[in-house]
Short mmCIF file of C-alpha atoms and ligand atoms in Angstrom, two decimals:
data_model
loop_
_atom_site.label_atom_id
_atom_site.label_comp_id
_atom_site.label_asym_id
_atom_site.label_seq_id
_atom_site.Cartn_x
_atom_site.Cartn_y
_atom_site.Cartn_z
CA MET C 1 -0.05 0.01 0.09
CA LEU C 2 2.68 2.38 1.15
CA LYS C 3 4.79 1.40 -1.80
CA LYS C 4 2.08 2.14 -4.12
CA ILE C 5 1.52 5.63 -2.72
CA LEU C 6 5.26 6.27 -2.90
CA ASP C 7 5.25 5.12 -6.38
CA ILE C 8 2.36 7.37 -7.41
CA LEU C 9 3.96 10.30 -5.66
CA SER C 10 7.34 9.64 -7.34
CA ARG C 11 5.52 9.40 -10.63
CA GLY C 12 3.84 12.72 -10.00
CA ALA C 13 7.05 14.34 -9.17
CA ARG C 14 8.68 13.05 -12.36
CA PHE C 15 5.68 14.39 -14.40
CA VAL C 16 6.11 17.90 -12.87
CA ARG C 17 9.85 17.74 -13.50
CA ASP C 18 9.26 16.80 -17.17
CA ASN C 19 6.32 19.19 -17.56
CA PRO C 20 7.32 22.34 -15.55
CA GLN C 21 4.30 24.10 -17.05
CA ILE C 22 2.06 22.00 -14.79
CA ILE C 23 3.37 24.10 -11.76
CA TYR C 24 1.54 27.07 -13.50
CA THR C 25 -1.49 24.98 -13.59
CA ILE C 26 -1.33 24.01 -10.02
CA PHE C 27 -0.58 27.46 -9.05
CA LEU C 28 -3.88 28.56 -10.77
CA ALA C 29 -5.77 25.71 -9.46
CA ILE C 30 -4.88 26.17 -5.77
CA ALA C 31 -3.42 29.63 -5.26
CA ILE C 32 -6.16 31.66 -6.63
CA PRO C 33 -9.17 30.21 -4.88
CA ALA C 34 -7.07 30.01 -1.65
CA ALA C 35 -6.00 33.59 -1.89
CA PHE C 36 -9.73 34.42 -2.57
CA LEU C 37 -11.02 32.44 0.23
CA TYR C 38 -8.39 33.96 2.48
CA THR C 39 -9.29 37.57 1.83
CA SER C 40 -12.90 37.10 1.95
CA GLU C 41 -12.88 35.27 5.18
CA ARG C 42 -10.54 37.95 6.66
CA PHE C 43 -12.78 40.60 5.34
CA LEU C 44 -15.94 39.02 6.79
CA ARG C 45 -14.30 38.27 10.04
CA VAL C 46 -13.11 42.04 10.41
CA ALA C 47 -16.60 43.22 9.22
CA ALA C 48 -18.38 40.95 11.85
CA LYS C 49 -16.19 41.97 14.61
CA GLN C 50 -16.80 45.66 13.70
CA GLN C 51 -20.59 45.23 13.66
CA ASP C 52 -20.39 43.57 16.99
CA LYS C 53 -18.49 46.59 18.38
CA LEU C 54 -20.91 49.13 16.68
CA GLU C 55 -23.98 47.32 18.19
CA ARG C 56 -22.58 47.08 21.51
CA ASN C 57 -21.56 50.87 21.55
CA ARG C 58 -24.95 51.69 20.21
CA ILE C 59 -26.75 49.76 23.20
CA THR C 60 -24.55 51.29 25.85
CA LEU C 61 -24.91 54.80 24.50
CA LEU C 62 -28.56 54.34 24.44
CA GLN C 63 -28.48 53.28 28.01
CA ASP C 64 -26.31 56.03 29.13
CA ALA C 65 -28.56 58.66 27.61
CA PHE C 66 -31.66 57.00 29.01
CA ALA C 67 -30.23 56.80 32.36
CA VAL C 68 -29.76 60.52 32.58
CA PHE C 69 -33.28 60.89 31.20
CA ILE C 70 -35.04 58.87 33.71
CA ALA C 71 -32.96 59.39 36.83
CA GLU C 72 -35.49 61.60 38.42
CA ARG C 73 -38.58 59.84 37.41
CA LEU C 74 -37.77 56.16 38.39
CA ASN C 75 -41.10 55.80 40.48
CA ASP C 76 -43.33 56.76 37.48
CA GLY C 77 -43.74 53.42 35.69
CA ALA C 78 -46.21 54.51 33.15
CA TYR C 79 -44.04 57.51 32.19
CA LEU C 80 -41.01 55.16 31.71
CA GLU C 81 -42.83 52.55 29.63
CA ALA C 82 -44.08 55.20 27.33
CA ARG C 83 -40.61 56.49 26.78
CA ILE C 84 -39.16 53.12 26.31
CA ASN C 85 -41.85 52.30 23.71
CA ASP C 86 -40.89 55.46 21.89
CA LEU C 87 -37.21 54.40 21.87
CA LEU C 88 -38.00 51.05 20.72
CA LYS C 89 -40.03 52.11 17.62
CA ASP C 90 -36.61 53.29 15.92
CA ASN C 91 -34.59 50.35 17.32
CA GLU C 92 -35.96 47.04 16.02
CA THR C 93 -33.09 44.87 17.09
CA ILE C 94 -33.91 45.64 20.77
CA THR C 95 -35.70 42.67 22.01
CA LEU C 96 -36.04 43.46 25.74
CA PHE C 97 -35.86 46.62 27.59
CA TYR C 98 -36.63 46.60 31.52
CA VAL C 99 -36.06 49.09 34.20
CA VAL C 100 -35.55 47.38 37.49
CA VAL C 101 -35.40 49.09 40.84
CA ALA C 102 -33.64 47.65 43.93
CA GLU C 103 -36.08 46.99 46.87
CA GLU C 104 -35.09 47.96 50.36
CA GLY C 105 -35.51 44.52 51.83
CA GLY C 106 -33.42 43.11 49.03
CA GLY C 107 -34.53 41.83 45.62
CA TYR C 108 -35.72 43.78 42.58
CA ARG C 109 -38.99 45.21 41.22
CA MET C 110 -39.70 45.84 37.52
CA VAL C 111 -40.92 49.31 36.86
CA ALA C 112 -41.10 49.30 33.10
CA PRO C 113 -40.67 46.01 31.31
CA VAL C 114 -40.96 46.04 27.45
CA PRO C 115 -42.12 43.72 26.27
CA PRO C 116 -44.59 43.56 29.27
CA ASN C 117 -43.55 41.09 31.84
CA ASP C 118 -45.96 40.91 34.88
CA ALA C 119 -45.50 44.61 35.57
CA ALA C 120 -44.29 45.52 38.90
CA ALA C 121 -43.69 41.78 39.70
CA ARG C 122 -40.50 40.93 41.46
CA TYR C 123 -37.53 40.48 39.14
CA THR C 124 -35.09 37.72 39.61
CA PRO C 125 -31.95 38.07 37.28
CA ASP C 126 -30.28 35.29 35.65
CA ILE C 127 -26.62 34.56 36.31
CA LEU C 128 -25.28 36.59 33.42
CA THR C 129 -27.45 39.64 34.36
CA GLU C 130 -26.68 39.42 38.00
CA THR C 131 -22.84 39.44 37.11
CA LEU C 132 -23.57 42.53 35.12
CA MET C 133 -25.55 44.11 37.83
CA ASN C 134 -22.84 43.81 40.36
CA GLN C 135 -20.57 46.23 38.51
CA LYS C 136 -19.83 49.89 39.77
CA PRO C 137 -22.82 52.39 38.74
CA GLY C 138 -22.17 54.98 36.12
CA ILE C 139 -21.44 53.07 33.02
CA SER C 140 -23.03 50.28 31.03
CA TYR C 141 -21.67 46.68 31.05
CA ALA C 142 -22.44 44.29 28.34
CA SER C 143 -22.03 40.72 27.40
CA GLN C 144 -22.84 38.36 24.61
CA PHE C 145 -25.21 35.24 25.04
CA VAL C 146 -26.70 32.89 22.52
CA ALA C 147 -30.55 32.29 22.46
CA LEU C 148 -32.72 30.24 20.17
CA ASP C 149 -32.93 33.18 17.51
CA GLY C 150 -29.18 33.61 17.50
CA ARG C 151 -26.53 35.99 19.19
CA HIS C 152 -27.57 38.76 21.56
CA TRP C 153 -25.90 41.53 23.54
CA ARG C 154 -27.15 41.91 27.03
CA ALA C 155 -26.33 45.30 28.48
CA VAL C 156 -26.94 46.45 32.12
CA ARG C 157 -26.63 50.05 33.30
CA PRO C 158 -26.66 50.52 37.02
CA ILE C 159 -28.04 53.96 38.35
CA ALA C 160 -26.77 55.01 41.52
CA ALA C 161 -29.28 55.64 44.34
CA THR C 162 -29.99 59.35 45.30
CA ALA C 163 -31.82 60.95 48.33
CA TYR C 164 -34.91 60.62 46.34
CA THR C 165 -34.50 57.47 44.42
CA PRO C 166 -33.49 53.96 44.90
CA ALA C 167 -30.66 52.13 43.13
CA ALA C 168 -31.99 51.01 39.80
CA TYR C 169 -30.81 49.20 36.55
CA ILE C 170 -31.67 49.44 32.91
CA ILE C 171 -31.40 45.85 31.27
CA THR C 172 -31.53 45.69 27.73
CA ASP C 173 -31.18 42.81 24.93
CA ILE C 174 -30.09 43.59 21.49
CA SER C 175 -30.34 40.89 18.80
CA MET C 176 -27.45 40.21 16.46
CA ALA C 177 -29.66 37.97 14.41
CA GLN C 178 -30.06 40.39 11.62
CA ALA C 179 -26.45 41.28 11.39
CA ASP C 180 -25.50 37.74 11.51
CA ALA C 181 -27.97 37.01 8.67
CA VAL C 182 -26.19 39.66 6.54
CA ALA C 183 -22.77 38.11 7.28
CA ARG C 184 -24.14 34.56 6.43
CA LYS C 185 -25.45 35.80 3.16
CA ASN C 186 -22.17 37.71 2.48
CA ILE C 187 -20.35 34.23 3.08
CA ARG C 188 -22.62 32.38 0.98
CA ASP C 189 -22.03 34.94 -1.95
CA ALA C 190 -18.29 34.53 -1.40
CA TYR C 191 -18.53 30.74 -1.69
CA LEU C 192 -20.71 31.23 -4.74
CA ILE C 193 -18.14 33.37 -6.32
CA LEU C 194 -15.52 30.82 -5.54
CA ALA C 195 -17.46 28.22 -7.08
CA VAL C 196 -17.67 30.38 -10.25
CA ILE C 197 -13.96 30.96 -10.12
CA VAL C 198 -13.13 27.19 -9.69
CA VAL C 199 -15.36 26.46 -12.62
CA LEU C 200 -13.55 29.16 -14.79
CA ILE C 201 -10.07 27.69 -13.77
CA ILE C 202 -11.37 24.14 -14.52
CA ILE C 203 -12.29 25.40 -18.10
CA LEU C 204 -8.92 27.22 -18.19
CA LEU C 205 -7.10 23.92 -17.07
CA ALA C 206 -8.91 21.95 -19.87
CA ARG C 207 -7.38 24.26 -22.41
CA GLN C 208 -4.19 24.26 -20.46
CA ALA C 209 -4.13 20.37 -20.96
CA ARG C 210 -3.85 21.06 -24.66
CA ILE C 211 -1.02 23.32 -24.10
CA ILE C 212 0.73 20.73 -22.12
CA ASP C 213 0.18 18.37 -25.17
CA TYR C 214 1.79 20.90 -27.37
CA ALA C 215 4.57 21.38 -24.87
CA THR C 216 5.26 17.65 -24.70
CA LEU C 217 5.17 17.39 -28.62
CA TYR C 218 7.55 20.35 -28.78
CA ALA C 219 10.04 18.68 -26.31
CA ARG C 220 9.71 15.47 -28.33
CA LEU C 221 10.34 17.55 -31.64
CA LYS C 222 13.39 18.95 -30.05
CA GLU C 223 14.68 15.63 -29.07
CA VAL C 224 14.18 14.29 -32.46
CA ASP C 225 15.99 17.50 -33.88
CA ARG C 226 18.88 16.81 -31.48
CA MET C 227 19.00 13.07 -32.42
CA LYS C 228 19.17 14.21 -36.11
CA ASP C 229 21.95 16.64 -35.30
CA ASP C 230 23.87 13.86 -33.60
CA PHE C 231 23.23 11.48 -36.35
CA VAL C 232 24.37 13.97 -38.97
CA SER C 233 27.48 14.93 -37.18
CA MET C 234 28.30 11.23 -36.40
CA ALA C 235 27.71 10.30 -40.11
CA ALA C 236 29.86 13.29 -41.28
CA HIS C 237 32.56 12.24 -38.91
CA GLU C 238 32.35 8.63 -40.27
CA LEU C 239 32.40 9.65 -43.89
CA ARG C 240 35.61 11.55 -43.47
CA SER C 241 37.87 8.64 -42.88
CA PRO C 242 37.11 6.72 -46.14
CA LEU C 243 37.14 10.03 -48.08
CA THR C 244 40.72 10.54 -46.78
CA VAL C 245 41.64 7.18 -47.85
CA ILE C 246 40.04 7.68 -51.48
CA ARG C 247 41.84 10.94 -51.86
CA GLY C 248 45.24 9.26 -50.63
CA TYR C 249 44.84 6.44 -53.33
CA VAL C 250 43.98 8.98 -55.89
CA ASN C 251 47.06 10.88 -55.30
CA MET C 252 49.05 7.53 -55.42
CA ILE C 253 47.68 6.68 -58.68
CA GLU C 254 48.26 10.16 -60.13
CA GLY C 255 51.91 9.72 -59.18
CA ASP C 256 52.08 6.65 -61.32
CA THR C 257 53.85 7.52 -64.63
CA THR C 258 52.20 4.73 -66.62
CA VAL C 259 48.68 5.99 -66.08
CA ARG C 260 47.04 7.17 -69.43
CA GLU C 261 46.47 10.78 -69.83
CA GLU C 262 42.61 10.14 -70.22
CA SER C 263 42.54 8.27 -66.98
CA ARG C 264 44.49 11.15 -65.33
CA LYS C 265 41.60 13.56 -66.33
CA TYR C 266 39.10 11.18 -64.47
CA LEU C 267 41.25 10.99 -61.56
CA LYS C 268 41.37 14.85 -61.33
CA LEU C 269 37.43 14.90 -61.41
CA ILE C 270 37.33 12.26 -58.60
CA ASP C 271 39.86 14.25 -56.61
CA HIS C 272 37.73 17.48 -57.12
CA PHE C 273 34.45 15.89 -56.11
CA ALA C 274 36.04 14.25 -53.27
CA GLN C 275 37.43 17.59 -52.08
CA GLN C 276 33.98 19.18 -52.44
CA LEU C 277 32.59 16.33 -50.36
CA ASN C 278 35.33 16.96 -47.80
CA SER C 279 34.36 20.60 -47.51
CA LEU C 280 30.63 19.88 -47.10
CA ILE C 281 31.50 17.40 -44.22
CA THR C 282 33.96 19.90 -42.56
CA ASP C 283 30.99 22.67 -42.75
CA ILE C 284 28.47 20.13 -41.29
CA LEU C 285 30.84 19.27 -38.43
CA ASP C 286 31.47 23.02 -38.01
CA VAL C 287 27.83 23.65 -37.67
CA ALA C 288 27.40 20.88 -35.10
CA LYS C 289 30.45 22.16 -33.04
CA LEU C 290 29.05 25.73 -33.01
CA GLN C 291 25.46 24.69 -32.12
CA GLU C 292 26.69 22.53 -29.21
CA GLY C 293 29.29 25.09 -28.13
CA ARG C 294 32.03 22.57 -28.76
CA MET C 295 34.12 24.72 -31.07
CA SER C 296 37.17 25.82 -29.34
CA PHE C 297 38.37 29.30 -29.47
CA THR C 298 42.08 30.37 -28.35
CA LEU C 299 41.59 33.90 -28.26
CA LYS C 300 44.68 36.52 -28.28
CA PRO C 301 45.55 40.00 -29.37
CA LEU C 302 46.76 39.91 -32.89
CA ASP C 303 47.66 42.02 -35.84
CA VAL C 304 45.63 40.35 -38.52
CA SER C 305 47.34 41.91 -41.48
CA GLU C 306 49.56 38.98 -41.88
CA LEU C 307 46.71 36.44 -41.82
CA ILE C 308 44.62 38.48 -44.35
CA THR C 309 47.81 38.63 -46.68
CA ASP C 310 48.06 34.77 -46.62
CA VAL C 311 44.47 34.20 -47.37
CA VAL C 312 44.41 36.82 -50.19
CA GLU C 313 47.66 35.24 -51.75
CA SER C 314 46.06 31.64 -51.41
CA PHE C 315 43.31 32.93 -53.59
CA ARG C 316 45.37 34.79 -56.13
CA LYS C 317 45.79 31.72 -58.38
CA PRO C 318 42.21 30.60 -58.61
CA ALA C 319 41.21 34.19 -59.02
CA ALA C 320 43.67 34.78 -61.92
CA ASP C 321 42.39 31.48 -63.50
CA LYS C 322 38.88 33.38 -63.66
CA GLY C 323 40.57 36.58 -64.82
CA LEU C 324 40.00 38.35 -61.57
CA GLN C 325 42.30 40.78 -59.80
CA MET C 326 43.07 40.30 -56.10
CA VAL C 327 43.83 43.49 -54.40
CA TYR C 328 44.90 44.08 -50.77
CA GLU C 329 47.13 46.86 -49.49
CA LYS C 330 48.69 45.51 -46.60
CA MET C 331 49.51 47.82 -43.53
CA SER C 332 50.12 47.18 -39.83
CA LEU C 333 46.81 47.07 -38.03
CA PRO C 334 45.85 47.87 -34.23
CA LEU C 335 45.49 44.52 -32.34
CA ILE C 336 42.07 42.63 -32.11
CA VAL C 337 41.45 39.68 -29.78
CA VAL C 338 40.52 36.65 -31.98
CA ASP C 339 41.40 33.08 -32.55
CA PRO C 340 43.95 33.04 -35.41
CA ASP C 341 42.59 29.82 -36.94
CA ARG C 342 38.86 30.89 -36.78
CA PHE C 343 39.73 34.36 -38.17
CA ARG C 344 41.58 32.75 -40.96
CA GLN C 345 38.42 30.50 -41.42
CA VAL C 346 36.23 33.77 -41.66
CA MET C 347 38.42 35.29 -44.18
CA ILE C 348 38.76 32.10 -46.25
CA ASN C 349 34.87 31.97 -46.33
CA LEU C 350 34.49 35.65 -47.33
CA VAL C 351 37.33 35.93 -49.95
CA GLY C 352 36.37 32.41 -51.31
CA ASN C 353 32.76 33.50 -51.78
CA ALA C 354 33.86 36.83 -53.32
CA VAL C 355 36.12 34.92 -55.93
CA LYS C 356 33.40 32.20 -56.33
CA TYR C 357 30.53 34.74 -57.15
CA THR C 358 32.52 37.14 -59.32
CA ARG C 359 32.87 36.48 -63.02
CA ARG C 360 34.96 39.65 -63.98
CA GLY C 361 36.51 42.54 -62.29
CA GLU C 362 38.28 42.26 -58.82
CA VAL C 363 38.12 41.18 -55.39
CA ARG C 364 39.55 43.70 -52.77
CA VAL C 365 40.19 43.57 -49.22
CA ILE C 366 40.27 46.94 -47.48
CA THR C 367 41.05 47.37 -43.94
CA SER C 368 40.56 50.71 -41.83
CA ALA C 369 40.36 51.52 -38.04
CA THR C 370 38.97 54.14 -35.66
CA SER C 371 40.00 54.59 -32.13
CA ASP C 372 37.98 51.46 -31.10
CA THR C 373 36.92 49.53 -34.07
CA LEU C 374 38.83 47.66 -36.74
CA THR C 375 36.88 47.04 -40.00
CA ILE C 376 37.74 44.70 -42.79
CA ARG C 377 35.74 45.06 -46.07
CA VAL C 378 35.68 42.11 -48.50
CA SER C 379 34.57 43.75 -51.75
CA ASP C 380 33.73 42.28 -54.98
CA THR C 381 32.42 43.41 -58.54
CA GLY C 382 30.37 40.03 -58.75
CA LEU C 383 26.84 38.92 -59.04
CA GLY C 384 25.46 40.95 -56.19
CA ILE C 385 22.59 39.98 -53.79
CA SER C 386 19.00 41.38 -53.76
CA ALA C 387 17.83 43.16 -50.74
CA GLU C 388 15.34 40.27 -50.31
CA ASP C 389 18.13 37.78 -50.25
CA GLN C 390 20.37 39.82 -48.13
CA LYS C 391 17.84 39.33 -45.28
CA LYS C 392 18.06 35.54 -45.31
CA LEU C 393 21.74 35.20 -46.19
CA PHE C 394 22.94 34.38 -42.77
CA GLN C 395 20.49 31.41 -42.33
CA LYS C 396 21.62 27.88 -42.39
CA PHE C 397 21.50 26.28 -45.70
CA TYR C 398 20.24 29.48 -47.47
CA ARG C 399 21.51 29.82 -51.02
CA VAL C 400 20.48 32.43 -53.66
CA LYS C 401 18.42 30.78 -56.30
CA SER C 402 19.11 32.23 -59.74
CA ALA C 403 20.24 31.15 -63.23
CA GLU C 404 23.75 32.55 -62.61
CA THR C 405 24.20 30.66 -59.06
CA ALA C 406 22.60 27.35 -60.27
CA GLU C 407 26.01 26.04 -61.69
CA ILE C 408 28.19 27.22 -58.66
CA THR C 409 28.33 24.46 -56.06
CA GLY C 410 27.93 25.20 -52.28
CA THR C 411 26.16 24.24 -49.04
CA GLY C 412 24.72 27.48 -47.84
CA LEU C 413 26.38 26.90 -44.55
CA GLY C 414 29.56 29.26 -45.04
CA LEU C 415 27.91 32.38 -44.08
CA TRP C 416 26.08 31.06 -41.06
CA ILE C 417 29.33 29.56 -39.71
CA THR C 418 31.18 32.85 -40.64
CA ALA C 419 28.68 34.89 -38.76
CA GLU C 420 28.59 32.50 -35.65
CA ILE C 421 32.37 32.55 -35.46
CA ILE C 422 32.44 36.37 -35.67
CA LYS C 423 29.81 36.70 -32.94
CA THR C 424 31.74 34.32 -30.62
CA MET C 425 34.81 36.54 -31.13
CA LYS C 426 32.56 39.79 -30.16
CA GLY C 427 32.69 40.93 -33.73
CA THR C 428 29.80 41.91 -36.22
CA ILE C 429 29.27 41.27 -39.85
CA GLN C 430 27.24 43.18 -42.36
CA VAL C 431 26.39 42.95 -46.15
CA GLU C 432 26.14 45.82 -48.70
CA SER C 433 25.32 44.88 -52.17
CA ILE C 434 23.66 45.85 -55.40
CA LYS C 435 22.39 43.03 -57.55
CA GLY C 436 24.52 42.92 -60.78
CA LYS C 437 27.11 45.32 -59.50
CA GLY C 438 28.96 43.58 -56.59
CA THR C 439 28.96 42.76 -52.86
CA ASP C 440 30.79 44.08 -49.75
CA PHE C 441 30.98 41.95 -46.45
CA ILE C 442 32.00 44.32 -43.64
CA VAL C 443 33.47 42.66 -40.66
CA SER C 444 34.31 44.78 -37.53
CA PHE C 445 36.08 43.91 -34.20
CA PRO C 446 36.73 46.10 -31.17
CA ILE C 447 40.26 46.85 -30.83
CA ALA C 448 42.17 45.22 -27.95
CA LYS C 449 42.68 47.58 -24.93
P1 ADP T 501 27.55 28.77 -50.28
O1 ADP T 501 28.57 29.56 -50.82
O2 ADP T 501 28.21 27.48 -49.83
O3 ADP T 501 26.39 28.53 -51.13
P2 ADP T 501 27.43 30.62 -48.23
O4 ADP T 501 26.64 30.52 -46.89
O5 ADP T 501 28.81 31.01 -48.03
O6 ADP T 501 27.01 29.21 -48.86
O7 ADP T 501 26.61 31.69 -49.08
C1 ADP T 501 25.30 31.76 -49.08
C2 ADP T 501 24.83 32.34 -50.31
O8 ADP T 501 25.14 33.67 -50.38
C3 ADP T 501 25.41 31.79 -51.60
O9 ADP T 501 24.79 30.75 -52.05
C4 ADP T 501 25.36 33.01 -52.45
O10 ADP T 501 24.20 33.05 -53.25
C5 ADP T 501 25.38 34.03 -51.55
N1 ADP T 501 26.76 34.81 -51.66
C6 ADP T 501 27.50 34.66 -50.62
N2 ADP T 501 28.74 35.54 -50.99
C7 ADP T 501 28.39 36.10 -52.06
C8 ADP T 501 29.13 37.10 -52.84
N3 ADP T 501 30.31 37.61 -52.46
N4 ADP T 501 28.60 37.49 -53.96
C9 ADP T 501 27.30 37.18 -54.30
N5 ADP T 501 26.54 36.11 -53.49
C10 ADP T 501 27.10 35.74 -52.45
#
């Protein structure tokens, strides 16, 4: 039994952990009604207390005034009764009003009982009244008691004896039944509102349950997405080794002098495509590393002019093959904090793209610096990129689709990787381009302090 309960509890805890949104649901279902209940209870309690106090004050004030008023006419029963009846007309909650006079031989006589109660008969106080009567004269004393019709205040106002009058008492009951009925109605209303709130919350929760379904689905989708990423990076990794072996053998056969010229052409093609496959795999692995934060960065202050020169020089030959000019005026630059290998990768991507997407003209790398920023502009006179395409350029796998780009191979990953690397090294990248005229990629880094 206990094991079963523990099992259910631990399953519940696991469910809450896996679906933290449920906490919001529980909060809604419990906290709001509880808060409402607490405030209304508190409010009603305070209101009831206040009402009690008010009634008590009212009756004692009334008695005080009445005492002053009748002090000299205590022996005139008819007069007193008429005054009491006047008074009760406006005070419906007063259920009893006696004036009682102490007799010389002990005991009490009623002079003006309302409602009538064997007028002039002897009065025998009950315990509560007697306790109240035994107080000092001069002020009212009140105490609560419960009768069949609900709560009452009983108040007694002793009047001191004078040379002309004996000691007397004003005894009054005031019913709290009306006030209590109002309070009960308020409580009923509060519970009614609470019930409405609970129903509303249940409706909300029913909808919330669908949200939880969506959340679970979203979590599963994310899991599948992660599995896909894992699979892709694992597959890419595994593809790389056989590819290296293929390229190794191709190089070996190329070195063989007996190979026919015709076959040599095919070998070149094989090597070209193997190389293309290799860079695709490298890109995919880079994407995985960046997404999982596994790409390592060894940051240090660096004058990058040497690195830029290396990259520009490495593209001079492919550019010249296409009839393009490579221009870079090297000058010493203020230091920026970057990882040299990653910075080289950024430059290779940008200069490589510039050469790749330019048919005629030139590719130019221009550096400039202000007191706090170093800017490197890679500018070409190539295909250009429309404003529409510029917006999506840095998305993963995005490639501009046009007749001109159709024959140029690529993955659409280079710019995403470039932008991510730059971001990690606290730099920024922007693009300026006019379709058909050329493109500038502008990379900026803060200067090392
Ligand atoms: P890839 O070059 O492998 O397709 P990139 O992410 O490097 O992927 O570039 C994305 C797209 O941006 C390219 O397909 C190309 O259409 C466009 N692009 C990038 N650089 C240039 C450039 N210098 N001139 C014109 N288009 C460019």
